[in-house]
Tab-separated table of C-alpha atoms and ligand atoms in Angstrom:
chain	number	residue	atom	x	y	z
O	1	UNK	CA	18.208	9.396	11.225
O	2	UNK	CA	14.409	9.557	10.897
O	3	UNK	CA	12.347	12.582	11.745
O	4	UNK	CA	9.418	11.149	9.877
O	5	UNK	CA	7.142	8.734	11.590
O	6	UNK	CA	4.107	9.253	9.393
O	7	UNK	CA	2.483	6.603	7.338
O	8	UNK	CA	4.056	8.057	4.223
O	9	UNK	CA	5.861	9.857	2.677
O	10	UNK	CA	8.799	8.489	4.637
O	11	UNK	CA	12.423	9.165	4.740
O	12	UNK	CA	14.412	8.358	1.787
O	13	UNK	CA	18.033	6.816	2.081
O	14	UNK	CA	20.668	9.243	0.792
O	15	UNK	CA	21.900	7.100	-1.927
O	16	UNK	CA	18.384	6.671	-3.175
O	17	UNK	CA	17.995	10.582	-3.209
O	18	UNK	CA	21.560	10.670	-5.002
O	19	UNK	CA	20.035	8.123	-7.650
O	20	UNK	CA	17.505	10.292	-9.025
O	21	UNK	CA	19.860	13.039	-9.750
O	22	UNK	CA	21.509	10.957	-12.564
O	23	UNK	CA	21.612	12.496	-16.017
O	24	UNK	CA	18.337	11.997	-17.843
O	25	UNK	CA	18.149	9.618	-20.750
O	26	UNK	CA	16.033	9.321	-24.037
O	27	UNK	CA	12.993	7.250	-22.729
O	28	UNK	CA	12.957	5.638	-26.194
O	29	UNK	CA	16.502	4.527	-26.164
O	30	UNK	CA	18.303	1.258	-25.524
O	31	UNK	CA	20.145	2.502	-22.356
O	32	UNK	CA	16.945	3.404	-20.607
O	33	UNK	CA	14.996	0.483	-21.959
O	34	UNK	CA	17.496	-1.877	-20.157
O	35	UNK	CA	17.129	-0.185	-16.864
O	36	UNK	CA	13.510	-0.197	-17.166
O	37	UNK	CA	13.643	-3.985	-18.037
O	38	UNK	CA	15.694	-4.911	-15.060
O	39	UNK	CA	13.750	-2.736	-12.812
O	40	UNK	CA	10.173	-4.483	-13.795
O	41	UNK	CA	11.810	-7.911	-13.300
O	42	UNK	CA	13.074	-6.972	-9.860
O	43	UNK	CA	9.653	-5.579	-8.920
O	44	UNK	CA	7.939	-8.715	-9.751
O	45	UNK	CA	10.139	-10.433	-7.193
O	46	UNK	CA	8.833	-7.995	-4.598
O	47	UNK	CA	5.246	-8.803	-5.606
O	48	UNK	CA	6.172	-12.310	-5.744
O	49	UNK	CA	4.486	-12.736	-9.133
O	50	UNK	CA	5.578	-14.067	-12.415
O	51	UNK	CA	3.264	-12.158	-14.317
O	52	UNK	CA	3.951	-8.327	-14.864
O	53	UNK	CA	4.188	-5.101	-12.913
O	54	UNK	CA	3.178	-1.972	-14.407
O	55	UNK	CA	5.576	1.099	-13.251
O	56	UNK	CA	3.710	4.311	-13.986
O	57	UNK	CA	4.118	8.101	-12.947
O	58	UNK	CA	1.156	8.636	-10.756
O	59	UNK	CA	0.324	8.011	-6.951
O	60	UNK	CA	-1.242	4.798	-5.883
O	61	UNK	CA	-4.774	6.126	-6.155
O	62	UNK	CA	-4.453	6.234	-9.845
O	63	UNK	CA	-4.443	2.516	-10.070
O	64	UNK	CA	-7.663	2.414	-7.929
O	65	UNK	CA	-9.103	4.164	-10.824
O	66	UNK	CA	-7.338	1.955	-13.382
O	67	UNK	CA	-8.629	-1.222	-11.814
O	68	UNK	CA	-12.294	-0.345	-12.101
O	69	UNK	CA	-11.838	0.982	-15.550
O	70	UNK	CA	-9.843	-1.973	-16.975
O	71	UNK	CA	-11.829	-4.749	-15.259
O	72	UNK	CA	-15.403	-3.873	-14.700
O	73	UNK	CA	-18.381	-3.645	-17.061
O	74	UNK	CA	-21.138	-4.498	-14.952
O	75	UNK	CA	-20.798	-5.052	-11.200
O	76	UNK	CA	-18.228	-5.162	-8.458
O	77	UNK	CA	-17.963	-5.331	-4.942
O	78	UNK	CA	-16.072	-2.956	-2.649
O	79	UNK	CA	-14.846	-4.119	0.782
O	80	UNK	CA	-14.607	-1.126	3.178
O	81	UNK	CA	-13.159	-0.967	6.501
O	82	UNK	CA	-11.257	2.388	6.655
O	83	UNK	CA	-10.584	5.481	4.838
O	84	UNK	CA	-8.473	4.135	1.799
O	85	UNK	CA	-11.047	1.380	1.014
O	86	UNK	CA	-13.634	4.041	1.125
O	87	UNK	CA	-11.834	5.797	-1.380
O	88	UNK	CA	-11.751	3.002	-3.545
O	89	UNK	CA	-15.352	2.444	-3.452
O	90	UNK	CA	-15.878	6.302	-4.106
O	91	UNK	CA	-13.305	5.940	-7.165
O	92	UNK	CA	-15.789	3.129	-8.346
O	93	UNK	CA	-18.746	5.230	-7.916
O	94	UNK	CA	-17.351	8.341	-9.813
O	95	UNK	CA	-16.531	6.215	-12.525
O	96	UNK	CA	-20.044	5.122	-12.979
O	97	UNK	CA	-19.535	1.566	-12.113
O	98	UNK	CA	-22.080	-0.324	-10.466
O	99	UNK	CA	-20.607	-1.088	-6.904
O	100	UNK	CA	-21.886	-2.993	-4.037
O	101	UNK	CA	-20.479	-2.221	-0.820
O	102	UNK	CA	-19.457	-4.568	1.996
O	103	UNK	CA	-18.568	-2.263	5.013
O	104	UNK	CA	-17.829	-3.528	8.517
O	105	UNK	CA	-17.044	-1.593	11.761
O	106	UNK	CA	-13.552	0.088	11.008
O	107	UNK	CA	-12.177	-1.532	14.073
O	108	UNK	CA	-12.802	-4.969	12.611
O	109	UNK	CA	-11.093	-6.887	9.825
O	110	UNK	CA	-12.989	-8.006	6.638
O	111	UNK	CA	-13.140	-11.685	7.179
O	112	UNK	CA	-13.151	-14.481	4.576
O	113	UNK	CA	-16.630	-15.653	5.794
O	114	UNK	CA	-18.099	-12.269	5.111
O	115	UNK	CA	-16.680	-12.095	1.796
O	116	UNK	CA	-17.688	-15.667	0.895
O	117	UNK	CA	-21.367	-14.864	1.735
O	118	UNK	CA	-21.523	-11.877	-0.179
O	119	UNK	CA	-20.063	-13.144	-3.349
O	120	UNK	CA	-22.388	-15.917	-3.318
O	121	UNK	CA	-25.177	-13.353	-3.858
O	122	UNK	CA	-24.053	-11.911	-7.028
O	123	UNK	CA	-21.543	-12.369	-9.962
O	124	UNK	CA	-18.992	-9.746	-9.251
O	125	UNK	CA	-16.504	-9.265	-11.933
O	126	UNK	CA	-13.988	-8.073	-9.176
O	127	UNK	CA	-13.779	-7.142	-5.520
O	128	UNK	CA	-11.527	-4.531	-4.064
O	129	UNK	CA	-9.983	-4.585	-0.729
O	130	UNK	CA	-7.265	-2.881	1.135
O	131	UNK	CA	-4.551	-5.169	2.706
O	132	UNK	CA	-3.133	-2.615	5.377
O	133	UNK	CA	-5.517	0.345	6.215
O	134	UNK	CA	-3.267	2.782	6.847
O	135	UNK	CA	-6.109	5.149	8.285
O	136	UNK	CA	-6.750	2.451	11.223
O	137	UNK	CA	-3.668	0.321	11.363
O	138	UNK	CA	-5.326	-2.715	10.479
O	139	UNK	CA	-4.063	-5.658	8.375
O	140	UNK	CA	-6.648	-7.546	6.672
O	141	UNK	CA	-6.337	-11.280	6.101
O	142	UNK	CA	-5.779	-11.198	2.284
O	143	UNK	CA	-4.453	-14.841	1.790
O	144	UNK	CA	-7.494	-16.332	3.743
O	145	UNK	CA	-9.860	-14.136	2.063
O	146	UNK	CA	-8.596	-14.896	-1.455
O	147	UNK	CA	-8.763	-18.519	-0.824
O	148	UNK	CA	-12.620	-18.217	0.363
O	149	UNK	CA	-13.277	-16.364	-2.882
O	150	UNK	CA	-11.739	-18.775	-5.076
O	151	UNK	CA	-13.860	-21.460	-3.791
O	152	UNK	CA	-17.125	-19.524	-3.925
O	153	UNK	CA	-16.750	-17.130	-6.706
O	154	UNK	CA	-13.729	-18.333	-8.735
O	155	UNK	CA	-14.308	-15.921	-11.640
O	156	UNK	CA	-14.297	-12.919	-9.413
O	157	UNK	CA	-10.966	-11.055	-9.798
O	158	UNK	CA	-9.362	-10.100	-6.537
O	159	UNK	CA	-7.776	-6.628	-6.371
O	160	UNK	CA	-5.563	-5.659	-3.435
O	161	UNK	CA	-4.382	-2.284	-2.375
O	162	UNK	CA	-0.940	-2.957	-0.940
O	163	UNK	CA	0.128	0.693	-0.801
O	164	UNK	CA	1.419	0.690	2.820
O	165	UNK	CA	2.130	-3.018	3.304
O	166	UNK	CA	4.403	-3.895	0.007
O	167	UNK	CA	8.063	-3.879	1.115
O	168	UNK	CA	6.986	-3.836	4.726
O	169	UNK	CA	5.103	-7.388	5.100
O	170	UNK	CA	4.351	-10.459	3.227
O	171	UNK	CA	2.933	-10.157	-0.308
O	172	UNK	CA	2.787	-13.327	-2.250
O	173	UNK	CA	0.804	-12.184	-5.333
O	174	UNK	CA	0.960	-15.479	-7.219
O	175	UNK	CA	0.589	-17.884	-4.228
O	176	UNK	CA	-2.460	-16.169	-2.749
O	177	UNK	CA	-4.202	-16.079	-6.191
O	178	UNK	CA	-4.561	-12.197	-6.349
O	179	UNK	CA	-5.275	-10.610	-9.713
O	180	UNK	CA	-4.317	-7.030	-9.062
O	181	UNK	CA	-1.813	-5.624	-6.344
O	182	UNK	CA	-1.147	-2.043	-6.451
O	183	UNK	CA	1.390	0.344	-4.496
O	184	UNK	CA	2.954	3.570	-4.308
O	185	UNK	CA	6.492	4.517	-3.982
O	186	UNK	CA	6.520	6.542	-0.672
O	187	UNK	CA	5.361	4.447	1.758
O	188	UNK	CA	7.026	0.922	3.006
O	189	UNK	CA	9.229	1.089	-0.276
O	190	UNK	CA	10.862	4.252	1.208
O	191	UNK	CA	11.085	6.135	-2.047
O	192	UNK	CA	10.065	9.641	-2.934
O	193	UNK	CA	6.371	9.981	-4.074
O	194	UNK	CA	5.249	10.031	-7.631
O	195	UNK	CA	5.448	6.344	-8.733
O	196	UNK	CA	2.943	3.699	-8.741
O	197	UNK	CA	3.394	0.058	-9.065
O	198	UNK	CA	0.674	-2.354	-10.095
O	199	UNK	CA	0.958	-5.966	-10.714
O	200	UNK	CA	-1.655	-7.701	-13.006
O	201	UNK	CA	-2.490	-11.324	-13.436
O	202	UNK	CA	-2.680	-12.871	-16.890
O	203	UNK	CA	-6.405	-13.411	-16.342
O	204	UNK	CA	-7.086	-9.889	-15.340
O	205	UNK	CA	-5.402	-8.693	-18.405
O	206	UNK	CA	-7.294	-11.171	-20.458
O	207	UNK	CA	-10.398	-9.693	-18.798
O	208	UNK	CA	-9.727	-6.375	-19.984
O	209	UNK	CA	-11.012	-7.392	-23.702
O	210	UNK	CA	-14.556	-7.587	-22.374
O	211	UNK	CA	-14.394	-4.000	-21.080
O	212	UNK	CA	-15.175	-0.941	-23.272
O	213	UNK	CA	-14.071	2.516	-22.597
O	214	UNK	CA	-10.862	1.725	-20.614
O	215	UNK	CA	-9.518	5.010	-21.240
O	216	UNK	CA	-6.023	5.875	-22.461
O	217	UNK	CA	-3.459	6.636	-19.784
O	218	UNK	CA	-4.055	3.538	-17.583
O	219	UNK	CA	-5.250	1.130	-20.049
O	220	UNK	CA	-3.788	-2.073	-19.202
O	221	UNK	CA	-3.548	-3.422	-22.615
O	222	UNK	CA	-1.606	-0.232	-23.935
O	223	UNK	CA	0.483	-0.344	-20.842
O	224	UNK	CA	1.353	-4.056	-21.352
O	225	UNK	CA	2.105	-3.489	-25.189
O	226	UNK	CA	4.730	-0.862	-23.881
O	227	UNK	CA	6.059	-3.083	-21.059
O	228	UNK	CA	7.062	-5.733	-23.387
O	229	UNK	CA	9.192	-3.224	-25.171
O	230	UNK	CA	10.519	-1.986	-21.861
O	231	UNK	CA	8.720	1.371	-21.748
O	232	UNK	CA	5.268	3.064	-20.717
O	233	UNK	CA	3.184	4.726	-23.240
O	234	UNK	CA	3.818	8.180	-22.074
O	235	UNK	CA	7.132	9.641	-20.619
O	236	UNK	CA	8.059	7.706	-17.644
O	237	UNK	CA	9.080	9.091	-14.258
O	238	UNK	CA	12.926	8.330	-14.957
O	239	UNK	CA	14.503	9.683	-11.718
O	240	UNK	CA	11.939	7.369	-9.720
O	241	UNK	CA	12.779	4.482	-11.974
O	242	UNK	CA	16.516	4.919	-11.320
O	243	UNK	CA	15.647	5.088	-7.550
O	244	UNK	CA	13.328	2.165	-7.677
O	245	UNK	CA	15.971	-0.045	-9.204
O	246	UNK	CA	18.531	1.013	-6.484
O	247	UNK	CA	15.960	0.784	-3.676
O	248	UNK	CA	14.949	-2.842	-4.870
O	249	UNK	CA	18.599	-3.885	-4.635
O	250	UNK	CA	19.139	-2.475	-1.300
O	251	UNK	CA	15.773	-4.223	-0.263
O	252	UNK	CA	17.013	-7.671	-1.582
O	253	UNK	CA	20.172	-7.111	0.132
O	254	UNK	CA	18.633	-6.636	3.599
O	255	UNK	CA	16.657	-9.750	2.651
O	256	UNK	CA	12.697	-9.750	2.384
O	257	UNK	CA	12.433	-11.860	5.587
O	258	UNK	CA	14.818	-9.515	7.417
O	259	UNK	CA	13.008	-6.644	6.366
O	260	UNK	CA	9.282	-7.965	7.184
O	261	UNK	CA	10.752	-9.096	10.676
O	262	UNK	CA	12.326	-5.624	11.302
O	263	UNK	CA	8.918	-4.139	10.540
O	264	UNK	CA	6.965	-6.596	12.894
O	265	UNK	CA	9.510	-6.158	15.488
O	266	UNK	CA	9.185	-2.332	15.295
O	267	UNK	CA	5.394	-2.825	15.324
O	268	UNK	CA	5.539	-5.059	18.580
O	269	UNK	CA	7.634	-2.548	20.185
O	270	UNK	CA	5.257	0.215	19.428
O	271	UNK	CA	1.951	-1.616	20.576
O	272	UNK	CA	3.911	-2.627	24.067
O	273	UNK	CA	4.848	0.830	24.568
O	274	UNK	CA	1.436	2.211	23.848
O	275	UNK	CA	-0.461	-0.264	26.006
O	276	UNK	CA	2.061	0.309	28.607
O	277	UNK	CA	1.319	3.932	28.707
O	278	UNK	CA	-2.365	3.272	29.161
O	279	UNK	CA	-3.287	3.802	25.549
O	280	UNK	CA	-5.598	1.439	23.627
O	281	UNK	CA	-4.633	0.381	20.303
O	282	UNK	CA	-7.388	1.036	17.316
O	283	UNK	CA	-7.225	-2.268	15.720
O	284	UNK	CA	-8.003	-5.603	17.304
O	285	UNK	CA	-5.627	-8.153	18.306
O	286	UNK	CA	-4.414	-10.543	15.393
O	287	UNK	CA	-5.049	-7.733	12.742
O	288	UNK	CA	-2.708	-5.121	13.780
O	289	UNK	CA	-0.595	-3.354	11.007
O	290	UNK	CA	3.088	-4.382	10.956
O	291	UNK	CA	3.936	-1.065	9.190
O	292	UNK	CA	1.756	1.715	11.112
O	293	UNK	CA	-0.046	1.771	14.648
O	294	UNK	CA	-2.969	3.496	15.235
O	295	UNK	CA	-3.393	4.547	18.861
O	296	UNK	CA	-6.655	5.735	20.436
O	297	UNK	CA	-6.251	8.740	22.840
O	298	UNK	CA	-8.088	6.862	25.728
O	299	UNK	CA	-6.000	8.910	28.475
O	300	UNK	CA	-7.014	11.834	26.617
O	301	UNK	CA	-3.581	13.683	26.310
O	302	UNK	CA	-3.218	16.858	24.603
O	303	UNK	CA	-2.563	15.570	21.225
O	304	UNK	CA	-1.848	18.796	19.443
O	305	UNK	CA	0.598	19.534	22.274
O	306	UNK	CA	2.551	16.177	21.781
O	307	UNK	CA	2.622	16.703	17.972
O	308	UNK	CA	3.987	20.011	18.552
O	309	UNK	CA	6.539	19.008	21.259
O	310	UNK	CA	7.685	16.481	18.858
O	311	UNK	CA	8.215	18.620	15.970
O	312	UNK	CA	10.032	21.028	17.871
O	313	UNK	CA	12.607	18.157	18.296
O	314	UNK	CA	12.496	17.190	14.686
O	315	UNK	CA	10.111	14.218	15.146
O	316	UNK	CA	6.944	13.981	13.047
O	317	UNK	CA	4.314	11.767	13.887
O	318	UNK	CA	0.532	11.712	12.435
O	319	UNK	CA	-2.651	12.737	13.748
O	320	UNK	CA	-5.665	10.348	13.035
O	321	UNK	CA	-6.983	9.971	9.517
O	322	UNK	CA	-10.248	11.733	8.319
O	323	UNK	CA	-12.913	11.179	10.789
O	324	UNK	CA	-10.488	9.602	13.438
O	325	UNK	CA	-8.504	12.845	13.472
O	326	UNK	CA	-9.066	13.943	16.902
O	327	UNK	CA	-9.545	10.534	18.687
O	328	UNK	CA	-6.348	8.732	17.477
O	329	UNK	CA	-2.808	9.412	16.558
O	330	UNK	CA	-0.703	7.239	14.362
O	331	UNK	CA	3.173	6.144	14.525
O	332	UNK	CA	4.468	5.006	11.449
O	333	UNK	CA	7.246	2.338	11.421
O	334	UNK	CA	7.843	1.619	7.967
O	335	UNK	CA	10.667	2.057	5.321
O	336	UNK	CA	14.089	2.798	6.447
O	337	UNK	CA	13.565	3.407	10.098
O	338	UNK	CA	14.918	0.894	12.948
O	339	UNK	CA	14.400	0.107	16.493
O	340	UNK	CA	16.931	2.774	17.768
O	341	UNK	CA	15.126	5.395	15.650
O	342	UNK	CA	11.628	4.170	17.154
O	343	UNK	CA	13.245	4.413	20.773
O	344	UNK	CA	14.538	7.677	20.288
O	345	UNK	CA	10.653	8.844	19.270
O	346	UNK	CA	8.957	6.826	22.098
O	347	UNK	CA	11.626	8.601	24.522
O	348	UNK	CA	10.528	11.863	23.279
O	349	UNK	CA	6.721	10.926	23.723
O	350	UNK	CA	7.612	9.475	27.393
O	351	UNK	CA	9.293	12.998	28.188
O	352	UNK	CA	6.155	14.883	26.972
O	353	UNK	CA	3.823	12.487	28.740
O	354	UNK	CA	5.948	12.769	32.127
O	355	UNK	CA	6.291	16.456	31.918
N	1	PLP	C1	-1.339	6.481	1.254
N	1	PLP	C2	-2.314	5.357	0.730
N	1	PLP	C3	-3.135	5.435	-0.235
N	1	PLP	C4	-2.943	6.465	-1.305
N	1	PLP	O1	-1.833	6.627	-1.890
N	1	PLP	P1	-1.392	7.747	-2.934
N	1	PLP	O2	0.021	7.301	-3.332
N	1	PLP	O3	-1.395	9.082	-2.011
N	1	PLP	O4	-2.309	7.792	-4.088
N	1	PLP	C5	-3.930	4.415	-0.808
N	1	PLP	N1	-4.208	3.333	0.137
N	1	PLP	C6	-3.492	3.210	1.299
N	1	PLP	C7	-3.754	1.907	2.072
N	1	PLP	C8	-2.558	4.175	1.532
N	1	PLP	O5	-1.827	3.994	2.605
């Protein structure tokens, strides 16, 4: 089924594509508000939160900006071990925030010990961290990090980018004590791009009162006021809301546990294949991503040749991201694809390698 083995955008089920083609509705009308209300409630179940989920026309990066605009008046910490966490750091800087950087080698996870040490040094209003670093195929241990921060600096709000993990692996916002979890539609949720989802805790929402100049479009207080009347301050991305509701139904029908184990099995399979073909994996054991595998080109194969060979056969994989472009390649195994799709892809790669 799937030609797209890149870590977003991914293939979208035909029923979901069709859901977007429903007739539009007045966005300030009972019919749409009812749909919005239902969809937001279902989204909370995905984040495993009782608080609230903002559904907004934007890509996920919009909420990188929203987090720092809404929650930081003085000082924050950015944890960086890949290109997307680095982006969040830059978003904070370019919004004029005082931001300290905790960066580790991109082949290493952010650890609870490192973060606990750093948050002892200053009173940070928030820390930002990426759950699944799509650029390196590395999953940071968010639950453990959050627990360590709760002990050492309970006032620090924990803001998590779950763009390429939500819907592909476990996310328990409330149980882990997270304050903000953001995601995009086009990754493990397997929707078209254009919708951002962001769950915000009660205490994070309360914190916004102390922060001036939060802006307008992404102001959490304004978003909350409209959410409670089942809408958004500006026109919602209606076709994507239709699609999201149907996709959430499909996800719950598959079952979250089943969905996560399908992703884990595809990840295990991809890693075993890569190691069997004498590649090395970029991320270390114990921290490898369930949704995307970053593979080092240790045997020095012709990567451009491989990508061309595959695309001529309707399979698309991703080169490395940013500074890893020439030394790695990435196989996305997220969304709707299954083991049979993955096997078809790996078989094609084998043929190229054996030529
Ligand atoms: C893709 C990605 C982003 C950027 O998401 P957009 O929806 O393109 O803004 C941010 N973080 C991670 C981890 C990603 O994989």
